[in-house]
Amino acid sequence: MHLSVTSTLALLGMLSLLVVGTNAALKGVFAHYLVGSMGGADEAVKDVQDAQKMSLDAFALNVQDPSASWATNAIQLLFTAAEANNFKLFFSFDMSVIDQPSTFLPLFNQYQNNPAYYRHNNRPFVSTFNGGAKSFGASSPNAGWQAQFKDILSSQGIDPFFVPDFDDYGGATYDANFFKNYPVVDGVMSWESAWPEVSDGLVNVSSSKDQTALTNARAAGKLYMMPLSSVQFKHIDGGQNWYRIGELNLPLRIAQVLALQPDFVEIITWNDSGESHYIGNCWPEAIAGVPAIQAYSNGYDHTHWQDVLAPFIVAYKNGATSLSSVTPFGAFAGAFWYRPLLKAASCSGDGLGKPSGWQNAQDLINIAMLLPSTSSGVTLRVTSGGAVVATLATKPGLNFASVPIRTGSQRVELVAANGSIMGAGSSTQDVVSDTSGVCNFNYQVVHIA
Ligand SMILES: *[C@@H]1O[C@H](CO)[C@@H](O)[C@H](O)[C@H]1NC(C)=O
Ligand SMILES: *[C@@H]1O[C@H](CO)[C@@H](O)[C@H](O)[C@H]1NC(C)=O
Ligand SMILES: *[C@@H]1O[C@H](CO)[C@@H](O)[C@H](O)[C@H]1NC(C)=O
């Protein structure tokens, strides 16, 4: 092919326009990643590669102490791993801990131009956990963020794309007033809408707050990042001991994301073992200093939630709006999850006692099973405590269901129309009705393979 210099340049110009256009249309899916001390480069590489395998676009790096060497070392290892693997990272500054933007700006400046830093419309993406009520000495939070974050960067020629979680701003939800009062944001995220509150009682997760936020964000020309999570169980001390509904929260939320079509999705979380909603590895040294967290997360692997999430991420990016379009990469993909301790347990041996919200838990085997569009006549056979307790019909796409659980072992089998067993998963930890040890409401996640 012969192209003159001018037409080559013109073509390159068109291509770059196309690239920018495509990026703007991309729906990013991220996972919240708590930065702590890291054992070595191999852990960073494994996390990055696992995330990439499930089609995540970036980790949202939660940073609580931007100058501590354990944090800067881990961040360095993660950027090196991301750059080598063509993965992306951005900062989510934890404003429940960080006092003001000047505390994190040196770290942001150091990395915002890194090839592995995630950009939206060619602007470095920045998020937060909270910070919507902090004014940093200015007349309002908006004025504080404008002066101490955006204006300072702007004077250095840096234009961050700012999508904070400002759940704490003081209003009930992201209403039209919020966007009038916070022009400093380019979009918003909610953290809290990922699960019902403890005080909501036994209800399914609602997407009404997300719907409101999305509608008002769009009206203001801004974007919305929707949170997606499995459960929130925290059992650390007297002030941090609660259970926010798990059970079917994850597939219900997946359906809500597909129905609402937000601009971005943030999975909560990759590795927050303290809140039990991790889907990635929990490296042993990361929580070595917190025996309370080890006691309810060691041996509770959640990585098979990735098998359910990966096809969802691809379907969402392709514009799927319902679960029937979430099909597996192979013949099937799925997992089941359960709490090995029944909710009525006395937990008399645990000084922290039962988590608040324990009444909202349900004793269930929860299943998500993805089947191809050609699937027909396939059933799920559920065995609990030695008895077959359910045989469930399935459809193509993402099926989910829950069945009352019994004490003892658990097994879920995928049975073809002709009766052959296509796949199965078995519990490795029995369900018990009480314990003299930790009052653990964390989930075991079992691969159906
Ligand atoms: C998440 O992983 C990182 C890297 O291993 C670690 O520093 C951090 O402590 C982990 N967070 C938790 C809560 O385990
Ligand atoms: C939650 O949703 C599931 C699945 O749609 C349904 O079976 C269940 O009854 C709902 N639970 C409540 C409390 O509404
Ligand atoms: C039964 O169906 C499964 C799944 O469609 C298929 O792989 C298998 O070959 C069939 N077995 C028999 C004996 O027809």
Coordinates of C-alpha atoms and ligand atoms in Angstrom, one line a residue:
M1 CA 0.0 0.0 0.0
H2 CA 1.4 3.4 -1.0
L3 CA 0.4 6.4 1.1
S4 CA 1.8 9.8 0.8
V5 CA 3.2 11.4 4.0
T6 CA 0.2 13.7 4.2
S7 CA -2.4 11.0 3.8
T8 CA -0.5 8.8 6.3
L9 CA -0.7 11.6 8.8
A10 CA -4.3 12.2 8.0
L11 CA -5.0 8.5 8.5
L12 CA -3.1 8.5 11.8
G13 CA -5.1 11.5 12.9
M14 CA -8.3 9.7 12.1
L15 CA -7.1 6.6 13.9
S16 CA -6.3 8.5 17.1
L17 CA -9.7 10.1 16.9
L18 CA -11.2 6.7 16.6
V19 CA -9.2 5.5 19.6
V20 CA -10.3 8.4 21.7
G21 CA -13.9 7.8 20.7
T22 CA -13.7 4.2 21.5
N23 CA -12.2 4.9 24.9
A24 CA -14.9 7.3 25.8
A25 CA -17.5 4.6 25.1
L26 CA -15.7 2.0 27.1
K27 CA -17.5 0.9 30.2
G28 CA -14.7 0.4 32.8
V29 CA -14.9 -2.4 35.4
F30 CA -12.6 -2.0 38.3
A31 CA -11.9 -3.8 41.6
H32 CA -11.3 -1.9 44.9
Y33 CA -7.8 -3.0 46.1
L34 CA -6.6 -2.3 49.7
V35 CA -3.0 -1.3 49.6
G36 CA -1.0 -2.7 52.5
S37 CA 2.4 -4.3 53.0
M38 CA 3.2 -6.7 50.2
G39 CA 5.4 -9.8 50.4
G40 CA 7.0 -9.5 47.0
A41 CA 6.8 -8.8 43.3
D42 CA 5.3 -12.2 42.6
E43 CA 2.1 -11.3 44.6
A44 CA 1.7 -8.1 42.6
V45 CA 2.1 -10.0 39.3
K46 CA -0.4 -12.7 40.4
D47 CA -3.0 -10.2 41.4
V48 CA -2.6 -8.2 38.2
Q49 CA -2.7 -11.4 36.0
D50 CA -5.8 -12.8 37.8
A51 CA -7.6 -9.5 37.4
Q52 CA -6.7 -9.3 33.7
K53 CA -7.9 -12.9 33.2
M54 CA -11.4 -11.8 34.3
S55 CA -11.4 -8.8 32.0
L56 CA -11.1 -6.2 34.8
D57 CA -9.7 -2.8 33.5
A58 CA -8.0 -1.6 36.6
F59 CA -7.5 -1.8 40.3
A60 CA -8.8 1.1 42.3
L61 CA -5.9 1.4 44.8
N62 CA -7.2 2.3 48.2
V63 CA -4.5 4.3 49.8
Q64 CA -4.8 5.3 53.5
D65 CA -1.2 6.5 54.1
P66 CA 0.4 7.9 51.0
S67 CA 3.9 8.3 52.5
A68 CA 4.3 5.1 54.5
S69 CA 7.1 2.9 53.0
W70 CA 4.9 -0.2 53.2
A71 CA 2.4 1.6 51.0
T72 CA 4.8 3.1 48.6
N73 CA 6.7 -0.2 48.2
A74 CA 3.5 -2.0 47.4
I75 CA 2.4 0.7 45.0
Q76 CA 5.7 0.5 43.2
L77 CA 5.4 -3.3 42.9
L78 CA 1.9 -3.0 41.6
F79 CA 2.8 -0.4 38.9
T80 CA 5.7 -2.5 37.8
A81 CA 3.5 -5.5 37.5
A82 CA 0.8 -3.6 35.7
E83 CA 3.1 -2.0 33.3
A84 CA 4.7 -5.3 32.4
N85 CA 1.3 -6.9 31.8
N86 CA -0.5 -4.0 30.2
F87 CA -2.9 -3.6 33.1
K88 CA -4.1 -0.4 34.6
L89 CA -4.3 1.2 38.1
F90 CA -5.7 4.3 39.6
F91 CA -5.8 5.8 43.1
S92 CA -8.8 5.8 45.3
F93 CA -7.7 8.0 48.2
D94 CA -9.2 7.0 51.5
M95 CA -10.5 10.3 52.8
S96 CA -11.8 8.8 56.0
V97 CA -8.1 8.6 57.0
I98 CA -6.3 11.2 54.8
D99 CA -6.6 14.8 56.1
Q100 CA -6.3 16.8 52.9
P101 CA -5.3 16.5 49.2
S102 CA -1.8 17.9 49.8
T103 CA -1.1 14.7 51.7
F104 CA -1.7 12.5 48.6
L105 CA -0.7 14.9 45.8
P106 CA 3.0 13.9 45.7
L107 CA 2.1 10.3 45.3
F108 CA -0.5 11.1 42.6
N109 CA 2.0 13.3 40.8
Q110 CA 4.6 10.6 40.9
Y111 CA 2.3 8.1 39.1
Q112 CA -0.3 10.0 37.1
N113 CA 1.8 9.9 34.0
N114 CA 2.9 6.3 34.4
P115 CA 1.9 4.2 31.3
A116 CA 0.0 1.9 33.7
Y117 CA -2.1 4.7 35.2
Y118 CA -5.8 4.4 34.1
R119 CA -7.0 7.3 32.0
H120 CA -10.5 8.3 30.9
N121 CA -10.7 10.6 27.9
N122 CA -7.0 10.8 28.3
R123 CA -7.3 12.3 31.8
P124 CA -5.9 10.4 34.9
F125 CA -8.8 8.8 36.8
V126 CA -9.0 9.5 40.6
S127 CA -11.5 8.2 43.0
T128 CA -11.9 8.3 46.8
F129 CA -13.5 6.6 49.7
N130 CA -15.5 9.4 51.3
G131 CA -14.3 13.0 51.5
G132 CA -17.7 14.6 50.5
A133 CA -18.0 16.4 53.9
K134 CA -14.4 17.7 54.1
S135 CA -13.8 21.3 53.2
F136 CA -10.1 21.6 54.0
G137 CA -10.6 25.1 55.5
A138 CA -12.6 26.4 52.4
S139 CA -16.2 27.5 52.5
S140 CA -17.5 24.2 51.3
P141 CA -16.3 20.7 50.4
N142 CA -16.7 21.6 46.7
A143 CA -14.6 24.8 47.1
G144 CA -12.0 22.8 49.1
W145 CA -11.7 20.1 46.5
Q146 CA -11.6 22.7 43.7
A147 CA -8.9 24.8 45.3
Q148 CA -6.7 22.1 46.9
F149 CA -7.0 19.4 44.3
K150 CA -8.2 20.5 40.9
D151 CA -6.8 24.0 40.7
I152 CA -3.4 22.9 42.1
L153 CA -3.1 20.2 39.5
S154 CA -4.5 22.4 36.8
S155 CA -1.7 24.9 37.4
Q156 CA 0.7 22.0 36.7
G157 CA -1.1 21.1 33.4
I158 CA -2.8 18.0 34.9
D159 CA -6.6 17.5 34.5
P160 CA -7.7 14.6 36.7
F161 CA -11.0 12.8 35.9
F162 CA -12.5 12.9 39.4
V163 CA -15.0 10.2 40.4
P164 CA -15.1 10.2 44.2
D165 CA -17.4 8.2 46.5
F166 CA -19.0 11.1 48.3
D167 CA -21.7 9.0 50.1
D168 CA -20.7 10.9 53.3
Y169 CA -21.6 14.3 51.8
G170 CA -24.7 14.6 54.1
G171 CA -27.6 14.2 51.7
A172 CA -29.7 11.1 51.4
T173 CA -28.6 10.3 47.9
Y174 CA -26.9 11.8 44.8
D175 CA -29.9 14.1 44.0
A176 CA -30.0 17.0 41.6
N177 CA -28.9 19.3 44.4
F178 CA -25.7 17.3 44.9
F179 CA -24.6 17.9 41.3
K180 CA -25.5 21.6 41.7
N181 CA -23.4 21.9 44.8
Y182 CA -20.5 19.7 43.7
P183 CA -19.5 20.8 40.2
V184 CA -16.0 19.7 41.0
V185 CA -16.8 16.0 40.3
D186 CA -16.7 14.5 36.9
G187 CA -18.7 11.5 38.2
V188 CA -19.6 9.8 41.4
M189 CA -19.4 6.4 43.0
S190 CA -21.5 5.0 45.8
W191 CA -20.0 2.5 48.2
E192 CA -23.0 2.0 50.5
S193 CA -25.6 1.1 47.8
A194 CA -23.8 -2.3 47.2
W195 CA -25.7 -3.9 50.1
P196 CA -28.8 -3.2 52.3
E197 CA -28.1 -1.5 55.6
V198 CA -28.3 -3.6 58.7
S199 CA -31.3 -1.5 59.8
D200 CA -33.2 -2.3 56.5
G201 CA -33.9 -5.8 57.9
L202 CA -34.3 -8.8 55.7
V203 CA -34.7 -7.2 52.2
N204 CA -33.0 -7.7 48.9
V205 CA -30.5 -5.1 47.8
S206 CA -32.2 -2.2 46.1
S207 CA -30.9 -0.2 43.0
S208 CA -33.1 2.8 43.7
K209 CA -30.2 4.9 45.0
D210 CA -28.1 3.9 41.9
Q211 CA -31.0 4.8 39.6
T212 CA -31.4 8.2 41.2
A213 CA -27.6 8.8 41.0
L214 CA -27.4 7.7 37.4
T215 CA -30.4 9.9 36.3
N216 CA -29.1 13.0 38.1
A217 CA -25.5 12.4 37.0
R218 CA -26.6 12.1 33.3
A219 CA -28.7 15.3 33.6
A220 CA -25.7 17.1 34.9
G221 CA -23.4 15.7 32.2
K222 CA -21.5 13.5 34.7
L223 CA -20.9 9.8 35.0
Y224 CA -21.9 7.2 37.6
M225 CA -19.8 4.3 38.9
M226 CA -22.0 1.6 40.4
P227 CA -20.7 -0.7 43.2
L228 CA -21.1 -4.5 43.0
S229 CA -20.4 -6.7 46.0
S230 CA -21.2 -10.1 47.6
V231 CA -21.6 -9.4 51.3
Q232 CA -20.1 -7.3 54.1
F233 CA -19.2 -9.2 57.3
K234 CA -16.9 -7.5 59.7
H235 CA -15.9 -9.0 63.0
I236 CA -12.9 -7.1 64.3
D237 CA -13.9 -5.5 67.6
G238 CA -16.9 -4.1 69.5
G239 CA -17.3 -1.2 67.1
Q240 CA -16.9 -3.3 64.0
N241 CA -19.1 -6.4 64.2
W242 CA -21.8 -6.5 61.6
Y243 CA -23.4 -8.6 58.8
R244 CA -24.8 -6.8 55.7
I245 CA -26.7 -9.2 53.6
G246 CA -24.8 -11.7 51.4
E247 CA -26.9 -14.7 50.1
L248 CA -28.0 -13.7 46.6
N249 CA -26.7 -10.1 46.8
L250 CA -24.0 -10.7 44.1
P251 CA -26.3 -12.0 41.3
L252 CA -29.1 -9.6 42.2
R253 CA -26.6 -6.8 41.9
I254 CA -25.3 -8.1 38.6
A255 CA -28.8 -8.0 37.2
Q256 CA -29.2 -4.5 38.5
V257 CA -26.0 -3.3 36.8
L258 CA -27.1 -4.9 33.5
A259 CA -30.5 -3.2 33.7
L260 CA -29.2 0.2 34.7
Q261 CA -26.1 0.3 32.4
P262 CA -24.0 2.6 34.5
D263 CA -20.8 4.1 33.0
F264 CA -18.4 2.2 35.4
V265 CA -18.6 -0.6 37.8
E266 CA -16.4 -1.1 40.8
I267 CA -16.3 -4.5 42.4
I268 CA -16.1 -4.3 46.2
T269 CA -13.5 -5.7 46.7
W270 CA -10.4 -7.5 45.5
N271 CA -8.8 -8.1 48.8
D272 CA -10.6 -6.6 51.8
S273 CA -10.5 -9.6 54.0
G274 CA -11.6 -7.5 56.9
E275 CA -15.0 -6.9 55.3
S276 CA -15.3 -10.4 53.7
H277 CA -16.1 -9.2 50.2
Y278 CA -12.8 -10.1 48.6
I279 CA -12.7 -12.0 45.4
G280 CA -9.0 -12.2 45.0
N281 CA -6.1 -13.6 47.0
C282 CA -5.6 -12.6 50.6
W283 CA -1.9 -12.8 51.0
P284 CA -1.0 -14.1 54.5
E285 CA 1.4 -11.4 55.4
A286 CA -1.1 -8.7 54.6
I287 CA -3.2 -9.6 57.5
A288 CA -0.5 -11.1 59.7
G289 CA -0.8 -8.2 62.1
V290 CA -4.6 -8.6 62.5
P291 CA -5.4 -12.0 64.1
A292 CA -9.1 -10.9 64.4
I293 CA -9.4 -10.8 60.6
Q294 CA -7.3 -14.0 60.0
A295 CA -9.7 -15.8 62.3
Y296 CA -12.6 -15.4 59.9
S297 CA -10.9 -15.2 56.5
N298 CA -8.1 -17.8 56.6
G299 CA -9.5 -20.9 54.8
Y300 CA -12.4 -19.0 53.3
D301 CA -11.4 -18.8 49.7
H302 CA -13.6 -16.6 47.5
T303 CA -11.7 -16.7 44.2
H304 CA -14.4 -18.8 42.4
W305 CA -16.7 -15.8 42.5
Q306 CA -14.3 -14.7 39.6
D307 CA -15.8 -17.5 37.5
V308 CA -19.2 -15.9 37.8
L309 CA -18.0 -12.4 37.4
A310 CA -15.7 -12.8 34.3
P311 CA -18.5 -13.6 31.8
F312 CA -20.7 -10.9 33.3
I313 CA -17.9 -8.3 32.8
V314 CA -17.6 -9.2 29.1
A315 CA -21.4 -9.2 28.7
Y316 CA -21.8 -5.8 30.3
K317 CA -19.1 -4.3 28.1
N318 CA -20.9 -5.8 25.1
G319 CA -24.1 -4.0 26.1
A320 CA -26.0 -7.0 27.5
T321 CA -29.0 -5.8 29.5
S322 CA -30.2 -9.0 31.1
L323 CA -28.9 -12.2 32.7
S324 CA -30.0 -14.3 29.8
S325 CA -27.1 -12.8 27.8
V326 CA -24.5 -13.6 30.4
T327 CA -23.1 -16.9 29.0
P328 CA -20.0 -18.8 30.0
F329 CA -16.8 -18.9 27.9
G330 CA -17.0 -22.8 27.9
A331 CA -19.7 -25.4 28.4
F332 CA -20.7 -23.9 31.8
A333 CA -19.3 -21.8 34.7
G334 CA -20.6 -21.6 38.2
A335 CA -20.1 -21.6 41.9
F336 CA -22.1 -22.0 45.1
W337 CA -21.6 -20.3 48.4
Y338 CA -22.8 -20.8 52.0
R339 CA -22.1 -19.8 55.6
P340 CA -20.8 -22.8 57.5
L341 CA -22.5 -21.5 60.7
L342 CA -26.3 -21.4 61.0
K343 CA -27.7 -18.0 62.0
A344 CA -29.3 -19.2 65.3
A345 CA -25.9 -20.2 66.7
S346 CA -25.4 -18.9 70.2
C347 CA -21.7 -18.0 69.6
S348 CA -21.3 -18.2 73.4
G349 CA -17.6 -18.7 73.2
D350 CA -16.9 -15.6 71.1
G351 CA -16.3 -12.5 73.2
L352 CA -17.5 -10.2 70.4
G353 CA -20.8 -12.1 70.2
K354 CA -23.0 -12.2 67.2
P355 CA -22.7 -9.5 64.5
S356 CA -25.4 -6.9 64.4
G357 CA -27.7 -7.8 61.5
W358 CA -27.4 -11.5 62.1
Q359 CA -31.2 -11.7 62.0
N360 CA -31.0 -10.7 58.4
A361 CA -28.9 -13.7 57.4
Q362 CA -30.6 -16.7 55.9
D363 CA -29.4 -20.3 56.1
L364 CA -29.1 -21.1 52.4
I365 CA -27.0 -22.7 49.7
N366 CA -26.7 -19.9 47.1
I367 CA -25.9 -20.9 43.5
A368 CA -24.9 -19.0 40.3
M369 CA -24.7 -21.1 37.2
L370 CA -23.9 -19.8 33.7
L371 CA -25.1 -21.9 30.7
P372 CA -24.7 -21.3 26.9
S373 CA -27.5 -20.1 24.7
T374 CA -27.9 -23.6 23.3
S375 CA -28.4 -25.2 26.8
S376 CA -31.6 -27.1 27.3
G377 CA -33.0 -29.6 29.9
V378 CA -30.1 -29.1 32.3
T379 CA -30.8 -29.2 36.0
L380 CA -29.0 -28.4 39.3
R381 CA -29.2 -31.1 41.9
V382 CA -28.6 -29.8 45.4
T383 CA -27.6 -32.2 48.2
S384 CA -27.4 -30.8 51.7
G385 CA -26.6 -32.8 54.8
G386 CA -26.7 -36.1 52.9
A387 CA -30.2 -35.6 51.3
V388 CA -31.2 -34.3 47.9
V389 CA -33.0 -31.1 48.8
A390 CA -33.7 -29.6 45.4
T391 CA -33.6 -30.2 41.7
L392 CA -33.7 -26.9 39.9
A393 CA -34.5 -26.2 36.2
T394 CA -32.1 -23.9 34.4
K395 CA -32.2 -21.6 31.4
P396 CA -29.5 -20.2 29.1
G397 CA -27.5 -17.4 30.7
L398 CA -26.9 -16.6 34.3
N399 CA -29.1 -18.7 36.6
F400 CA -29.2 -18.0 40.3
A401 CA -31.1 -19.7 43.1
S402 CA -31.0 -20.4 46.8
V403 CA -32.1 -23.5 48.7
P404 CA -32.5 -24.0 52.5
I405 CA -29.3 -25.5 53.9
R406 CA -28.9 -28.3 56.4
T407 CA -26.0 -29.1 58.7
G408 CA -23.3 -31.4 57.3
S409 CA -21.7 -31.4 53.9
Q410 CA -23.0 -29.7 50.7
R411 CA -22.9 -30.6 47.1
V412 CA -24.3 -29.1 43.8
E413 CA -24.3 -31.1 40.6
L414 CA -25.1 -30.0 37.1
V415 CA -27.1 -32.7 35.3
A416 CA -27.5 -32.9 31.6
A417 CA -30.9 -33.7 30.0
N418 CA -29.7 -37.3 29.5
G419 CA -28.8 -37.7 33.1
S420 CA -25.0 -37.5 32.8
I421 CA -23.2 -35.2 35.4
M422 CA -21.6 -32.4 33.6
G423 CA -20.0 -30.8 36.6
A424 CA -20.1 -30.7 40.4
G425 CA -18.7 -29.0 43.5
S426 CA -18.5 -30.2 47.1
S427 CA -18.0 -28.4 50.3
T428 CA -14.8 -28.8 52.2
Q429 CA -16.2 -27.4 55.4
D430 CA -19.4 -28.8 57.0
V431 CA -22.2 -26.6 58.2
V432 CA -22.7 -26.6 62.0
S433 CA -25.5 -25.2 64.1
D434 CA -23.2 -23.7 66.8
T435 CA -19.6 -23.2 67.7
S436 CA -17.4 -22.5 70.7
G437 CA -15.0 -20.6 68.5
V438 CA -15.4 -17.6 66.2
C439 CA -18.9 -16.4 65.3
N440 CA -18.0 -16.5 61.6
F441 CA -20.6 -15.3 59.1
N442 CA -18.1 -15.3 56.2
Y443 CA -18.9 -17.4 53.1
Q444 CA -17.3 -20.5 51.7
V445 CA -17.3 -20.3 47.9
V446 CA -17.2 -23.6 46.0
H447 CA -16.3 -24.0 42.4
I448 CA -18.8 -26.1 40.3
A449 CA -16.4 -27.6 37.7
Ligands
LIG1 C1 -4.7 -6.6 49.9 O1 -3.5 -7.0 49.3 C2 -2.4 -6.2 49.5 C3 -1.2 -6.7 48.7 O2 -0.9 -8.0 49.1 C4 -2.0 -6.1 51.0 O3 -1.0 -5.2 51.1 C5 -3.3 -5.7 51.8 O4 -3.0 -5.7 53.1 C6 -4.4 -6.6 51.4 N1 -5.6 -6.2 52.2 C7 -6.1 -7.0 53.1 C8 -7.2 -6.4 53.9 O5 -5.8 -8.1 53.3
LIG2 C1 -34.9 -11.8 47.1 O1 -34.8 -12.1 45.7 C2 -34.9 -13.5 45.5 C3 -34.6 -13.9 44.1 O2 -35.4 -13.1 43.2 C4 -36.3 -14.0 45.9 O3 -36.5 -15.4 45.8 C5 -36.5 -13.6 47.4 O4 -37.8 -13.9 47.8 C6 -36.3 -12.1 47.6 N1 -36.2 -11.9 49.1 C7 -36.9 -10.9 49.6 C8 -36.7 -10.7 51.1 O5 -37.5 -10.1 49.0
LIG3 C1 -25.3 -36.6 27.6 O1 -25.3 -35.2 27.4 C2 -24.0 -34.6 27.6 C3 -24.2 -33.1 27.6 O2 -25.0 -32.7 26.5 C4 -23.1 -35.1 26.5 O3 -21.8 -34.5 26.7 C5 -22.9 -36.6 26.6 O4 -22.1 -37.1 25.6 C6 -24.3 -37.3 26.6 N1 -24.1 -38.7 27.0 C7 -24.8 -39.6 26.4 C8 -24.5 -41.1 26.8 O5 -25.5 -39.4 25.4

